[in-house]
XYZ file of C-alpha atoms in Angstrom:
691
model
C -69.438 35.806 11.598
C -72.625 34.170 12.842
C -72.497 30.811 14.579
C -74.836 27.852 14.274
C -75.976 26.300 17.531
C -75.415 22.596 17.594
C -78.586 21.075 19.001
C -79.291 17.421 19.308
C -82.570 16.497 17.637
C -83.269 13.856 20.264
C -84.523 15.155 23.585
C -83.108 12.175 25.519
C -79.656 13.496 24.824
C -80.316 17.207 25.163
C -77.636 17.466 27.863
C -75.011 16.602 25.311
C -75.856 19.488 22.955
C -73.148 22.048 22.642
C -72.396 25.222 20.766
C -69.180 24.639 18.890
C -67.483 26.694 16.247
C -66.702 24.623 13.185
C -63.307 26.193 12.922
C -62.391 25.008 16.455
C -62.963 21.283 15.821
C -59.925 19.008 15.625
C -58.576 18.451 12.160
C -59.293 14.749 12.165
C -63.002 15.527 12.668
C -63.073 17.875 9.663
C -62.277 15.064 7.274
C -65.088 12.733 8.357
C -68.750 12.852 9.590
C -69.250 13.330 13.269
C -72.138 11.467 14.899
C -73.602 11.473 18.399
C -73.337 8.365 20.517
C -77.096 7.644 20.233
C -77.328 7.822 16.456
C -78.671 4.920 14.463
C -77.052 1.549 15.193
C -74.824 1.727 12.160
C -74.012 5.404 12.855
C -75.081 6.470 9.392
C -77.880 8.742 8.202
C -79.240 7.778 4.926
C -79.192 10.344 2.178
C -83.032 10.545 2.090
C -83.252 11.222 5.837
C -80.737 14.042 5.583
C -82.636 15.584 2.645
C -86.035 15.411 4.431
C -84.577 16.987 7.575
C -83.071 19.814 5.573
C -86.306 20.461 3.659
C -88.363 20.649 6.865
C -85.975 23.122 8.374
C -85.772 25.195 5.204
C -89.539 25.667 5.291
C -89.410 27.351 8.628
C -86.050 29.148 8.685
C -85.079 32.450 7.293
C -81.616 33.591 6.374
C -79.877 36.821 5.744
C -76.460 37.719 4.292
C -74.633 36.439 7.382
C -76.453 33.097 7.107
C -75.298 32.713 3.517
C -71.736 33.570 4.515
C -71.899 30.967 7.311
C -73.273 28.386 4.967
C -70.535 29.101 2.461
C -67.945 28.659 5.220
C -69.552 25.330 6.124
C -69.289 24.285 2.500
C -65.603 25.266 2.421
C -64.910 23.354 5.611
C -66.842 20.321 4.453
C -64.634 20.196 1.417
C -61.952 18.780 3.631
C -63.798 15.509 3.339
C -62.125 15.002 -0.017
C -59.224 13.597 2.009
C -58.709 9.951 1.215
C -56.666 8.176 3.920
C -55.589 5.591 1.393
C -53.849 8.186 -0.782
C -50.530 9.966 -0.071
C -50.536 13.358 1.631
C -49.460 15.306 -1.439
C -52.465 13.931 -3.363
C -54.902 14.970 -0.581
C -53.306 18.432 -0.364
C -53.724 18.969 -4.078
C -57.363 17.784 -4.041
C -58.181 20.050 -1.084
C -56.669 23.049 -2.837
C -58.667 22.335 -6.010
C -61.882 21.777 -4.057
C -61.498 24.957 -2.033
C -60.888 27.018 -5.161
C -63.968 25.548 -6.805
C -66.188 26.140 -3.750
C -64.885 29.707 -3.377
C -65.931 30.463 -6.935
C -69.334 28.904 -6.418
C -69.817 30.741 -3.125
C -69.149 34.071 -4.799
C -71.669 33.191 -7.485
C -74.262 32.296 -4.826
C -73.697 35.549 -2.936
C -74.057 37.519 -6.133
C -77.341 35.760 -6.845
C -78.663 36.448 -3.333
C -77.723 40.100 -3.485
C -79.419 40.401 -6.833
C -82.539 38.771 -5.411
C -82.645 41.163 -2.451
C -82.144 44.201 -4.563
C -84.920 43.021 -6.788
C -87.478 42.861 -3.888
C -87.293 39.143 -3.123
C -89.234 38.135 -0.025
C -87.475 37.032 3.104
C -87.375 33.401 3.956
C -89.082 32.672 7.261
C -86.801 31.461 9.956
C -87.488 30.079 13.410
C -84.140 31.171 14.751
C -80.609 32.252 14.022
C -79.252 28.759 14.451
C -79.895 25.433 12.825
C -79.952 21.956 14.187
C -76.511 20.442 14.703
C -77.552 17.346 12.771
C -78.683 19.511 9.888
C -75.367 21.377 10.102
C -73.309 18.224 9.812
C -75.352 16.640 7.060
C -73.271 16.236 3.935
C -76.045 17.549 1.712
C -76.596 20.632 3.858
C -75.049 23.186 1.555
C -77.152 22.202 -1.448
C -80.405 21.887 0.551
C -79.848 25.162 2.356
C -79.277 27.201 -0.769
C -81.772 25.214 -2.774
C -84.761 27.060 -1.048
C -86.914 28.649 -3.744
C -87.300 32.306 -3.814
C -90.739 33.905 -4.278
C -90.349 36.575 -6.821
C -92.706 39.572 -6.503
C -92.248 40.684 -10.059
C -91.714 38.886 -13.293
C -88.637 41.007 -14.074
C -86.472 38.941 -11.702
C -87.860 35.549 -12.685
C -85.078 34.916 -15.157
C -82.430 35.837 -12.555
C -84.113 33.529 -10.044
C -84.023 30.639 -12.448
C -80.363 31.277 -13.336
C -79.417 31.460 -9.657
C -81.361 28.257 -8.963
C -79.421 26.402 -11.671
C -76.095 27.599 -10.231
C -77.076 26.497 -6.735
C -78.226 23.117 -8.036
C -74.837 22.617 -9.638
C -73.138 23.664 -6.390
C -75.232 21.177 -4.455
C -74.538 18.308 -6.800
C -70.763 18.840 -6.843
C -70.486 19.274 -3.073
C -72.699 16.291 -2.432
C -70.610 13.994 -4.629
C -67.356 15.133 -3.071
C -68.608 14.874 0.469
C -69.963 11.374 -0.016
C -66.900 10.059 -1.816
C -65.680 6.634 -0.736
C -67.214 4.427 1.888
C -67.094 6.974 4.686
C -70.813 7.826 4.234
C -71.738 4.237 5.084
C -69.286 3.381 7.871
C -68.331 5.049 11.105
C -64.510 5.231 11.492
C -62.913 5.606 14.893
C -59.893 7.830 15.652
C -57.511 4.808 15.961
C -58.669 3.460 12.598
C -58.230 6.905 11.074
C -54.619 7.099 12.317
C -53.882 3.554 11.215
C -54.792 4.409 7.649
C -52.498 7.396 7.509
C -48.857 7.262 6.364
C -45.953 7.997 8.689
C -45.385 11.282 6.945
C -48.963 12.378 7.871
C -48.237 11.788 11.561
C -45.079 13.865 11.763
C -46.008 17.164 13.325
C -44.208 20.412 13.255
C -42.438 19.802 16.553
C -40.768 16.669 15.243
C -39.689 18.499 12.117
C -38.236 21.301 14.226
C -36.254 18.837 16.356
C -34.873 17.180 13.210
C -33.875 20.530 11.742
C -32.098 21.483 14.976
C -30.134 18.227 14.982
C -29.064 18.761 11.387
C -27.961 22.304 12.249
C -25.851 21.041 15.176
C -24.101 18.476 12.964
C -23.351 21.083 10.312
C -21.842 23.423 12.919
C -19.772 20.609 14.474
C -18.240 19.809 11.106
C -17.824 23.357 9.850
C -15.972 24.836 12.838
C -12.982 22.364 12.839
C -12.657 22.708 9.091
C -12.620 26.499 9.435
C -9.927 26.301 12.133
C -7.747 24.045 10.004
C -8.162 26.271 7.003
C -6.742 29.201 8.987
C -3.372 27.385 9.180
C -3.402 25.790 5.765
C -4.968 27.682 2.885
C -7.440 25.757 0.842
C -5.990 24.221 -2.266
C -8.427 23.089 -4.857
C -7.967 19.426 -5.711
C -6.606 18.719 -9.161
C -9.101 17.854 -11.780
C -9.193 14.111 -12.383
C -7.780 12.829 -15.604
C -10.360 11.930 -18.172
C -11.077 8.214 -18.378
C -8.870 6.311 -20.743
C -9.422 3.171 -22.676
C -8.735 -0.075 -20.833
C -5.115 -1.293 -21.154
C -6.241 -4.453 -22.889
C -8.103 -2.685 -25.668
C -5.670 0.222 -25.959
C -2.591 -2.012 -26.276
C -4.113 -4.730 -28.421
C -2.778 -3.251 -31.692
C 0.784 -3.477 -30.274
C 0.576 -7.191 -29.467
C 1.611 -8.721 -32.769
C 4.344 -6.199 -33.633
C 5.901 -6.861 -30.218
C 5.369 -10.601 -30.633
C 7.229 -10.597 -33.945
C 10.035 -8.558 -32.451
C 10.555 -10.903 -29.478
C 10.062 -14.284 -31.136
C 13.651 -14.602 -32.508
C 15.200 -14.213 -29.047
C 12.564 -16.198 -27.136
C 13.126 -19.617 -28.693
C 10.703 -19.144 -31.564
C 6.999 -18.323 -31.988
C 5.908 -21.640 -30.491
C 7.656 -20.961 -27.194
C 6.491 -17.359 -27.074
C 2.856 -18.335 -27.743
C 2.792 -21.159 -25.193
C 0.840 -19.818 -22.168
C 2.742 -22.169 -19.834
C 6.135 -20.575 -20.488
C 7.802 -17.688 -18.727
C 8.416 -16.156 -22.147
C 4.679 -15.904 -22.789
C 4.090 -14.396 -19.355
C 6.794 -11.810 -20.020
C 5.233 -10.974 -23.394
C 1.771 -10.410 -21.928
C 3.240 -8.388 -19.082
C 5.025 -6.064 -21.509
C 1.943 -5.617 -23.706
C -0.825 -5.355 -21.117
C 0.645 -4.727 -17.653
C 3.866 -2.772 -17.994
C 3.348 0.838 -16.969
C 6.054 1.905 -19.415
C 3.880 0.721 -22.356
C 6.832 0.119 -24.645
C 6.248 -0.005 -28.364
C 7.864 -2.548 -30.661
C 10.475 -0.011 -31.785
C 11.882 0.848 -28.342
C 15.611 0.125 -28.106
C 15.381 -1.536 -24.669
C 12.408 -3.811 -25.432
C 14.638 -6.883 -25.763
C 16.533 -6.121 -22.586
C 13.353 -5.571 -20.558
C 11.854 -8.800 -21.899
C 14.912 -10.894 -20.971
C 14.931 -9.536 -17.434
C 11.239 -10.319 -16.939
C 11.738 -13.881 -18.212
C 14.409 -14.323 -15.552
C 12.011 -12.892 -12.986
C 9.091 -15.167 -13.902
C 11.320 -18.251 -13.776
C 13.130 -17.362 -10.555
C 10.620 -15.152 -8.697
C 8.601 -13.812 -7.124
C 11.207 -12.281 -4.890
C 10.935 -10.809 -1.426
C 10.562 -7.025 -1.798
C 13.315 -4.839 -0.376
C 11.941 -1.870 1.538
C 12.674 1.431 -0.114
C 13.751 -0.228 -3.383
C 12.001 -0.471 -6.747
C 11.268 -4.104 -7.440
C 11.388 -5.740 -10.836
C 8.265 -4.922 -12.806
C 7.948 -1.393 -11.467
C 6.700 1.106 -14.096
C 10.115 2.728 -14.518
C 13.157 2.025 -16.637
C 14.616 -1.376 -15.792
C 17.907 0.271 -14.871
C 16.171 1.594 -11.744
C 15.042 -1.824 -10.516
C 16.593 -3.362 -7.415
C 19.966 -5.007 -8.107
C 20.301 -3.648 -11.651
C 23.026 -1.201 -12.590
C 23.409 0.278 -16.070
C 25.937 2.225 -18.047
C 25.681 4.453 -21.040
C 27.133 2.915 -24.182
C 29.266 5.995 -24.780
C 30.922 5.590 -21.391
C 31.742 1.967 -22.156
C 33.642 2.909 -25.273
C 36.176 4.837 -23.228
C 36.332 2.201 -20.512
C 36.869 -0.757 -22.844
C 39.373 1.064 -25.017
C 38.039 0.012 -28.380
C 36.655 -3.353 -27.311
C 33.072 -2.122 -27.290
C 32.355 -3.741 -30.686
C 33.411 -7.093 -29.298
C 31.155 -6.554 -26.323
C 28.051 -5.355 -28.104
C 28.108 -6.452 -31.733
C 29.281 -10.063 -31.689
C 26.184 -11.413 -29.987
C 25.746 -14.895 -28.609
C 27.804 -17.736 -30.036
C 24.745 -19.147 -31.830
C 24.425 -15.871 -33.728
C 21.402 -14.541 -31.816
C 21.669 -10.885 -30.964
C 19.427 -8.592 -29.032
C 19.054 -4.914 -29.674
C 21.615 -3.021 -27.648
C 19.971 -0.069 -25.898
C 21.602 3.210 -25.031
C 21.455 2.289 -21.342
C 22.691 -1.296 -21.068
C 22.590 -3.530 -18.007
C 26.140 -3.595 -16.811
C 25.753 -5.276 -13.434
C 23.212 -7.679 -11.891
C 23.057 -8.378 -8.154
C 20.694 -11.292 -7.551
C 21.668 -12.415 -4.086
C 19.062 -14.761 -2.622
C 16.859 -14.245 -5.688
C 17.088 -17.461 -7.750
C 14.929 -19.342 -5.288
C 14.251 -22.177 -7.753
C 17.925 -22.880 -8.286
C 17.425 -22.662 -12.037
C 19.442 -20.325 -14.202
C 17.299 -19.343 -17.223
C 18.842 -19.681 -20.653
C 17.876 -16.051 -21.257
C 20.825 -15.082 -19.082
C 23.034 -15.780 -22.062
C 21.193 -13.100 -24.050
C 22.693 -10.506 -21.775
C 26.051 -11.214 -23.421
C 27.185 -7.659 -22.759
C 26.781 -8.158 -18.977
C 30.017 -7.430 -17.092
C 29.160 -8.055 -13.430
C 26.958 -10.868 -12.081
C 26.338 -11.618 -8.396
C 24.445 -14.871 -7.672
C 25.595 -15.259 -4.090
C 23.525 -17.297 -1.629
C 21.112 -18.946 -4.063
C 20.295 -22.605 -4.668
C 22.589 -23.350 -7.571
C 23.484 -27.050 -7.492
C 25.985 -29.169 -9.391
C 27.787 -27.821 -12.401
C 27.836 -24.195 -13.355
C 24.749 -23.613 -15.542
C 25.586 -23.587 -19.231
C 23.935 -20.212 -19.966
C 26.369 -18.524 -17.627
C 29.311 -19.759 -19.656
C 27.978 -17.751 -22.580
C 28.564 -14.512 -20.726
C 32.118 -14.356 -21.967
C 32.340 -10.621 -21.327
C 31.929 -11.024 -17.575
C 34.443 -9.225 -15.419
C 32.872 -10.145 -12.060
C 31.245 -13.451 -11.112
C 30.182 -14.061 -7.509
C 28.840 -17.569 -6.820
C 29.396 -17.831 -3.075
C 27.139 -19.842 -0.739
C 25.650 -22.265 -3.247
C 26.079 -26.010 -3.766
C 28.164 -25.999 -6.919
C 30.546 -28.882 -7.506
C 31.891 -28.292 -10.996
C 33.349 -25.226 -12.704
C 35.594 -27.025 -15.156
C 34.826 -24.525 -17.944
C 35.532 -21.468 -15.805
C 38.391 -20.532 -18.116
C 35.882 -19.388 -20.732
C 35.664 -16.075 -18.902
C 38.745 -14.615 -20.514
C 38.050 -11.126 -19.173
C 37.211 -12.164 -15.640
C 38.755 -9.968 -12.943
C 36.781 -10.876 -9.810
C 35.774 -14.458 -8.973
C 34.141 -15.764 -5.789
C 33.542 -19.514 -5.390
C 33.638 -19.672 -1.594
C 31.331 -21.817 0.551
C 30.320 -24.319 -2.104
C 30.918 -28.067 -2.386
C 33.994 -28.127 -4.597
C 36.497 -30.947 -4.203
C 39.738 -31.938 -5.838
C 42.243 -29.789 -7.622
C 41.536 -26.553 -9.367
C 40.470 -27.033 -13.002
C 43.258 -26.535 -15.494
C 41.101 -23.898 -17.184
C 41.898 -21.660 -14.210
C 45.193 -20.868 -15.911
C 43.265 -18.753 -18.422
C 42.066 -16.427 -15.656
C 45.375 -14.609 -15.398
C 43.565 -11.254 -15.357
C 42.061 -11.963 -11.958
C 42.385 -9.279 -9.309
C 40.356 -10.862 -6.546
C 39.917 -14.598 -5.974
C 37.813 -16.131 -3.180
C 38.143 -19.922 -2.845
C 37.822 -20.329 0.921
C 35.672 -22.857 2.757
C 35.628 -25.667 0.209
C 37.492 -28.953 -0.081
C 40.014 -28.018 -2.733
C 43.232 -30.008 -2.724
C 46.510 -30.120 -4.638
C 49.234 -27.643 -5.462
C 47.258 -24.444 -5.794
C 50.251 -22.232 -6.411
C 51.259 -24.285 -9.435
C 48.350 -22.510 -11.115
C 48.195 -19.218 -9.258
C 51.849 -18.281 -9.203
C 51.575 -16.483 -12.519
C 48.599 -14.338 -11.505
C 50.555 -11.128 -11.382
C 47.546 -8.822 -11.067
C 46.116 -10.373 -7.934
C 45.164 -7.877 -5.242
C 43.251 -10.223 -2.952
C 43.784 -13.963 -2.563
C 41.667 -15.937 -0.099
C 42.284 -19.683 -0.185
C 41.785 -20.385 3.529
C 39.934 -23.376 4.974
C 40.765 -25.861 2.243
C 43.225 -28.747 1.925
C 45.767 -27.154 -0.358
C 49.293 -28.509 -0.121
C 52.833 -27.451 -0.983
C 54.918 -24.457 -0.089
C 54.629 -20.750 -0.573
C 56.429 -20.069 -3.852
C 58.860 -17.192 -4.251
C 56.662 -15.988 -7.139
C 54.398 -14.510 -4.504
C 56.825 -11.626 -4.486
C 55.831 -10.837 -8.059
C 52.298 -9.992 -6.995
C 53.198 -6.360 -6.496
C 49.550 -5.309 -6.144
C 48.745 -7.845 -3.470
C 47.027 -6.196 -0.487
C 45.295 -9.138 1.247
C 46.581 -12.694 1.558
C 44.618 -15.351 3.468
C 45.995 -18.908 3.344
C 45.296 -20.232 6.833
C 43.944 -23.634 7.774
C 45.473 -25.566 4.898
C 48.293 -28.092 4.644
C 51.050 -25.758 3.567
C 54.550 -26.318 4.810
C 57.923 -24.620 4.838
C 58.841 -21.035 5.454
C 57.445 -17.747 4.329
C 59.590 -16.644 1.375
C 61.645 -13.501 1.712
C 60.441 -12.373 -1.734
C 57.132 -11.486 -0.125
C 58.835 -8.363 1.192
C 58.392 -6.868 -2.280
C 54.635 -6.755 -1.725
C 54.821 -3.283 -0.267
C 51.065 -2.757 -0.566
C 50.279 -5.643 1.719
C 47.732 -4.699 4.420
C 46.496 -8.038 5.703
C 48.428 -11.300 5.978
C 47.126 -14.512 7.504
C 48.591 -18.057 7.522
C 47.185 -19.238 10.861
C 46.243 -22.844 11.534
C 49.002 -24.203 9.271
C 50.877 -26.513 11.608
C 53.665 -27.290 9.157
C 54.642 -23.714 8.410
C 57.927 -23.334 10.230
C 61.010 -21.166 10.483
C 61.322 -17.768 11.984
C 58.881 -14.951 11.660
C 60.384 -12.797 8.918
C 61.766 -9.458 10.003
C 60.640 -7.877 6.714
C 57.153 -7.605 8.162
C 58.469 -4.584 10.028
C 59.045 -2.874 6.692
C 55.533 -3.358 5.364
C 54.299 -0.002 6.641
C 50.714 -0.439 5.369
C 50.221 -3.617 7.311
C 47.170 -3.456 9.605
C 46.418 -7.135 10.223
C 49.019 -9.882 10.943
C 47.789 -13.286 12.052
C 50.449 -15.995 12.420
C 49.014 -18.047 15.281
C 48.800 -21.840 15.513
C 51.772 -22.501 13.270
C 55.258 -23.784 14.058
C 57.300 -20.569 14.144
C 60.358 -20.607 16.313
C 62.925 -18.121 17.580
C 62.198 -14.687 18.944
C 59.524 -12.227 18.023
C 61.176 -9.669 15.728
C 61.487 -6.238 17.322
C 61.032 -4.692 13.850
C 57.345 -5.354 14.151
C 57.230 -2.429 16.569
C 57.615 -0.118 13.563
C 54.134 -0.863 12.237
C 52.280 2.285 13.285
C 49.097 1.220 11.436
C 48.942 -2.269 12.876
C 45.679 -2.894 14.749
C 45.792 -6.685 15.116
C 48.797 -8.908 15.974
C 48.436 -12.557 16.964
C 51.418 -14.920 17.197
C 49.874 -17.209 19.822
C 50.400 -20.974 19.904
C 53.865 -21.100 18.339
C 57.287 -21.893 19.740
C 58.517 -18.359 20.272
C 60.932 -17.693 23.113
C 62.951 -14.971 24.762
C 61.743 -11.670 26.111
C 58.865 -9.777 24.674
C 60.310 -6.909 22.649
C 59.807 -3.568 24.351
C 59.496 -2.066 20.843
C 55.945 -3.379 20.749
C 55.088 -0.379 22.902
C 55.339 1.681 19.690
C 52.301 0.024 18.107
C 50.155 3.059 18.822
C 47.181 1.798 16.787
C 47.127 -1.677 18.262
C 43.780 -2.941 19.547
C 44.410 -6.691 20.003
C 47.707 -8.348 20.990
C 47.957 -12.144 21.293
C 51.191 -13.612 22.711
C 49.743 -16.581 24.623
C 50.885 -20.209 24.422
C 54.551 -19.446 23.730
C 57.772 -19.691 25.702
C 58.213 -15.999 26.428
C 60.046 -15.255 29.672
C 60.924 -12.285 31.797
C 58.503 -9.580 32.816
C 55.647 -7.767 31.131
C 57.126 -4.670 29.420
C 55.994 -1.430 31.054
C 56.026 0.052 27.519
C 52.709 -1.650 27.012
C 51.309 1.300 28.942
C 51.788 3.355 25.770
C 49.216 1.289 23.872
C 46.377 3.726 24.474
C 44.015 1.940 22.082
C 44.632 -1.542 23.406
C 41.475 -3.452 24.328
C 42.618 -7.095 24.555
C 45.953 -8.480 25.787
C 46.572 -12.258 25.927
C 49.665 -13.427 27.830
C 48.484 -16.738 29.327
C 50.460 -20.008 29.187
C 53.851 -18.324 28.975
C 56.834 -18.210 31.341
C 56.404 -14.548 32.217
C 56.816 -13.552 35.836
C 57.196 -10.552 38.127
C 54.711 -7.835 38.960
C 52.316 -6.341 36.477
C 53.519 -2.804 35.660
C 51.281 -0.081 36.999
C 51.348 1.575 33.573
C 49.547 -1.446 32.176
C 47.026 -1.491 35.038
C 46.302 2.143 34.384
C 44.965 1.125 30.968
C 42.165 -0.590 32.868
C 41.188 2.527 34.811
C 41.669 5.435 32.481
C 38.717 7.563 31.493
C 39.382 7.432 27.761
C 36.934 6.055 25.244
C 39.016 2.890 24.908
C 39.665 0.794 27.997
C 41.667 -2.434 28.318
C 38.837 -4.918 28.674
C 40.735 -8.205 28.788
C 44.081 -8.709 30.492
C 44.886 -12.411 30.714
C 48.247 -13.312 32.275
C 50.049 -16.387 33.616
C 49.439 -16.987 37.282
C 53.140 -16.383 38.048
C 52.651 -12.697 37.306
C 51.731 -10.682 40.378
C 48.503 -8.866 39.541
C 45.411 -8.094 41.594
C 41.923 -8.776 40.319
C 41.245 -5.096 39.736
C 43.962 -5.091 37.085
C 44.097 -8.586 35.555
C 40.941 -10.332 34.416
C 42.277 -13.935 34.348
C 45.396 -16.034 34.969
C 46.334 -19.496 33.730
């Protein structure tokens, strides 16, 4: 390919002329005119000057096929001037591609015309050299002026071809000229900094930057892929389940169920007015069932009433502190699985109640209101520390088939709430640790078997209605301020298994009718104002396991020997009374006895050696009595003994080594406390205290 020598037209700057290949110029110079430093003051050649320069050179230059090829290449390169710095890169790329395709087609047409002219005998164009002036080379109208040279035809046969070629070249010139001079770049010299400033950031990103970015992306992909591949070797990939299709919102989906459920609940909720009042717990429970309950019960579900009543109780008394690992009220499961709720199948109740199931389920509340009885009915409610407001909702009475209710440690104050009296089928009622003062109507619970009223604020005598509770099996009345003759009421309670009346101010004696309580296993009557002796009839209570009358200073007489015949006895506490005489040796027969305390009485004589047979004994209290003599060596047989109290007695002599060995043996159980009177000879390694 021939080269054009770039020569400066001004002799004063001839040293700056250079021969430069157009293809080797920087890309930023391709897209704009390049001018020498000593060009006109505004750095712009007018269009007329460029045309005159080209015409003068065309008159004295000749060209051949290589010159045409070079000129065509110049035209192609000059087409890069279609770049507009104010347009995005993709737009410039597209324009360049279109321009190059157009110029390529026109160049081929020009070459064809020149070849035709040569073959037809066209004369050569004179030329002063193989190169053109550099200024003429860079002129934007160069391509049109160069090719626009007229050909002298030697015969008239080629005249038509000449004219056709001339028209094609004129069109080529006009198009190239308009493209090259597009915009204001023909009238203003733009520096390199200004050129860069006009470009977008995307134009300035070179290949090296793109390569670095690609490498970084590749590193990140590898860093993530390798750990995932290692994990997948241990655990095979399991495709995630397909998500459920979107459903309608609960509000819109359940809206048709609102009024059927409303109509179904209104009779048991105090009427439509109460149920529609947004300030009531009944209304909150209704909206919860319709719009929030995950069970989405319909109006025909058999446990709709039951679930509604429970949620009314919750909204009045809650919210409650959640219990870890338990399903709280309002969970989207059957209410029988909620914390503190226990249910039974109706069929099982029929066998248990022996034909009384109709009375339990069909009678309804005393005002005639009935709720639908579900197959799984709430049989037991444990609401300890749950009724934080202290209010018992009237809806409790709608659970008239409830059999067990535990309201221990709440804030119930005053009289027993009226709704609870309506639960006439209750078998268990626990009301411990409240501030109740009145249970006068307690006798309404005709089927009650377990009653706990301990740690309240009761005073006075037991209500006469207590006499109706003759089916009681367990009765807790301790830690109140009850007074009066308690056994005048309780002596006929033949089914009692546990009686705890301790820490009150009950008076009177222990009646012989206690012997008729054949099922009695636990009897706690300490710290009252009882007097007299323990009746011999109590020996008939062969199931007795625990007996306690401590702290009753007026209980006198001798400790009954029949205690030695109560083989199931494990706990015997008779301290701080007024017992006299000797400690019965028969007590040594109680192989299951683990606790024996007869301290602070008026017992005398020697300590029975038979006590060495109490092989299960853990605690033995004999202090504050008038025992005399020595400490029995048989105590060394009490291998489970942990505490032995012998202080403030008249015992003397040396402590038997067998007893001291209980302090040093390597068994699991070791005698921890050994308290003796100071008259007993015992070193500190054996005895822990003397007084």
